[in-house]
XYZ file of C-alpha atoms in Angstrom:
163
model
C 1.859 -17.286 15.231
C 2.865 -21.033 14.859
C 6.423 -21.973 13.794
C 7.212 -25.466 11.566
C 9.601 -27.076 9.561
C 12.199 -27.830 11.999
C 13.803 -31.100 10.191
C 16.498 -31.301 7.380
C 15.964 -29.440 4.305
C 12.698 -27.695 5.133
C 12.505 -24.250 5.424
C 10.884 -22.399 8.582
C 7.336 -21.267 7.755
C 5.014 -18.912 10.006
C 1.394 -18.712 10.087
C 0.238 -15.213 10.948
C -3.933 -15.288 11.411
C -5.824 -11.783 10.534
C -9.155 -11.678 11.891
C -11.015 -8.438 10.395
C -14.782 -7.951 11.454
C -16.962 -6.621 8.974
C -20.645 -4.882 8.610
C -22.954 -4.254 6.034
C -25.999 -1.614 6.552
C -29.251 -2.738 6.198
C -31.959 -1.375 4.151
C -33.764 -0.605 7.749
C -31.086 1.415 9.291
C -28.795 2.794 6.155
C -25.350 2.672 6.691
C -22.687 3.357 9.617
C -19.147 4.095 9.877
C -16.941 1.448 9.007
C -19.334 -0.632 6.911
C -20.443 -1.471 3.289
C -22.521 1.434 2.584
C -23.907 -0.253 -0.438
C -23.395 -2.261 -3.788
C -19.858 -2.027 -5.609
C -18.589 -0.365 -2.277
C -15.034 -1.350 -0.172
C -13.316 -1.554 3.084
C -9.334 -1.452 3.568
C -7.144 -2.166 6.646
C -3.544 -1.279 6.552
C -0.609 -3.603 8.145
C 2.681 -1.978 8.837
C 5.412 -3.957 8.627
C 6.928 -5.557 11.745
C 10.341 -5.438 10.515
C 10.312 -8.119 8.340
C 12.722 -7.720 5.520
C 13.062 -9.007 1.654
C 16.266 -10.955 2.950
C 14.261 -12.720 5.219
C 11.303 -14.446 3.301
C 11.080 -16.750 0.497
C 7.667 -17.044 -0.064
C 4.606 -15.767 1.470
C 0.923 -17.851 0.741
C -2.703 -17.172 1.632
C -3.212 -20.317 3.359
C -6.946 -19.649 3.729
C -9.511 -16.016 4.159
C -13.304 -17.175 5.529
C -15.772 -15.191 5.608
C -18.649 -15.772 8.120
C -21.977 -14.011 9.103
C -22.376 -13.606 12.657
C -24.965 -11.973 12.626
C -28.057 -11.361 13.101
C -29.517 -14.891 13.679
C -32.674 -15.528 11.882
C -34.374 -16.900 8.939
C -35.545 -16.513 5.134
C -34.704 -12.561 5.277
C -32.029 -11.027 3.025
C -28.918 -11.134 5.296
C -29.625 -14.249 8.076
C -26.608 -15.762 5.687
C -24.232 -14.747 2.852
C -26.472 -15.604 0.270
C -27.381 -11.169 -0.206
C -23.665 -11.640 -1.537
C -23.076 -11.276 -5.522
C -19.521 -10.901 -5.495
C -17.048 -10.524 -2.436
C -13.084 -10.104 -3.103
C -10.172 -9.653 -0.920
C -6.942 -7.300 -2.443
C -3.917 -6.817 -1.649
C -1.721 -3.227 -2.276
C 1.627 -2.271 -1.270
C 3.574 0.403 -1.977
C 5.620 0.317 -5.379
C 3.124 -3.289 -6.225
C 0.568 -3.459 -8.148
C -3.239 -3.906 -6.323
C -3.671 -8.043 -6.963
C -6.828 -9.835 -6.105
C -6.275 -12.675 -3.605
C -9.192 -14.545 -3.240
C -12.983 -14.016 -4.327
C -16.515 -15.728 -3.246
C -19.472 -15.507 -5.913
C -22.755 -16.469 -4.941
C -23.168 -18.161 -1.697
C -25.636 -20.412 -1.573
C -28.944 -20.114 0.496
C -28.298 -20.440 3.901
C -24.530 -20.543 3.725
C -23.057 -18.942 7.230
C -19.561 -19.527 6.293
C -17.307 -19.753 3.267
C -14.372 -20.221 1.984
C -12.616 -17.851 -0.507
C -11.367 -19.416 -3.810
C -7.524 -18.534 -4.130
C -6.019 -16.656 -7.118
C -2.450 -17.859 -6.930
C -0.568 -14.833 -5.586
C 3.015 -14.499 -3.535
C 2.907 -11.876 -1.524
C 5.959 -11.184 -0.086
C 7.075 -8.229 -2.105
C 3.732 -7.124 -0.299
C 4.314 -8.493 2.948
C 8.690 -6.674 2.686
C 6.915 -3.684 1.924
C 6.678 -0.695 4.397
C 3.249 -1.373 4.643
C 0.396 -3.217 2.984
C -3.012 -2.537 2.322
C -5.925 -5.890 2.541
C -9.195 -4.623 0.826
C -12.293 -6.042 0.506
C -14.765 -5.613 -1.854
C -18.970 -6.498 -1.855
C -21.210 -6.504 -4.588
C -24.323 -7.469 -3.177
C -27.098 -8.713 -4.672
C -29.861 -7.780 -2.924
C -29.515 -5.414 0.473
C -29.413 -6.919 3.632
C -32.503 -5.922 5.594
C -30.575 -5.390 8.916
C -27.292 -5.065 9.187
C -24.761 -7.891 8.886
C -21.940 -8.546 11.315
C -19.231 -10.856 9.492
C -15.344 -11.794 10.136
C -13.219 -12.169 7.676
C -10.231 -14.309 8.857
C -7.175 -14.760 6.635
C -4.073 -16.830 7.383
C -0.844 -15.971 5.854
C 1.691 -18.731 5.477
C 5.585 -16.949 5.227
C 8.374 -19.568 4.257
C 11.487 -18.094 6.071
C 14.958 -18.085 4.465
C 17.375 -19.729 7.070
């Protein structure tokens, strides 16, 4: 976590990182626990709150969520990059909030290993105040990976502290 703002008039702000690896099943193997078993499907991770309370935060903005394939490394195969992907969006789900998308990627392009997800404009701090909050990701691929596909999906979360 990095802390900023320290001059006159600015508010404190905290950058909390959330690295969350990924798979999708190949058409070779089928699919595992913990993976995208197939098209339309989803993956969730739960956050608890650290004691962070409504009193306490302003503001909270997705700075940036990545995706990138890290594996497997090879070439012109469905899966060697994030092209397989039609649609991949990140949610966001708290209790007593509504689900809100966050970010979404549509149609890498051939032999793109990383990407960044285009932002949809959302505060979440009622999310972030809440007991707990759910991230969810969704895939929609468009053609199956022939092997299965290790990514990370790292989001940062930029809080603006009340002082």
């Amino acid at each position: 976590r990095a802390v900023r703002g320290a001059g006159c008039g600015s508010l404190p702000q905290v950058t909390v990182p959330l690295p969350y690896p990924l798979k999708v099943g190949g058409s070779l193997q089928g699919a595992g626990g913990g993976t995208f078993p197939g098209t339309g499907q989803t993956v969730s991770q739960s956050l608890a709150n650290q004691g962070v309370s409504k009193g306490q935060v302003s503001k909270v903005d997705v700075k940036s969520i990545t995706l990138t394939q890290t594996a497997p490394q090879c070439s012109q195969l469905v899966g060697c990059d994030l092209s397989f992907i039609g649609t991949f969006t990140v949610s966001v789900s708290a209790p007593g909030e509504p689900e809100v998308v966050v970010r979404t990627l549509t149609t890498p392009a051939a032999g793109t290993r990383k990407a960044t997800l285009t932002l949809a404009g959302v505060d979440l701090a009622p999310y972030v105040t809440a007991s707990r909050m759910t991230l969810t990701a969704s895939l929609t691929p468009k053609q199956q990976p022939v092997q299965e596909v290790d990514m990370t999906l790292d989001a940062s979360l930029l809080a603006h502290l009340k002082i």
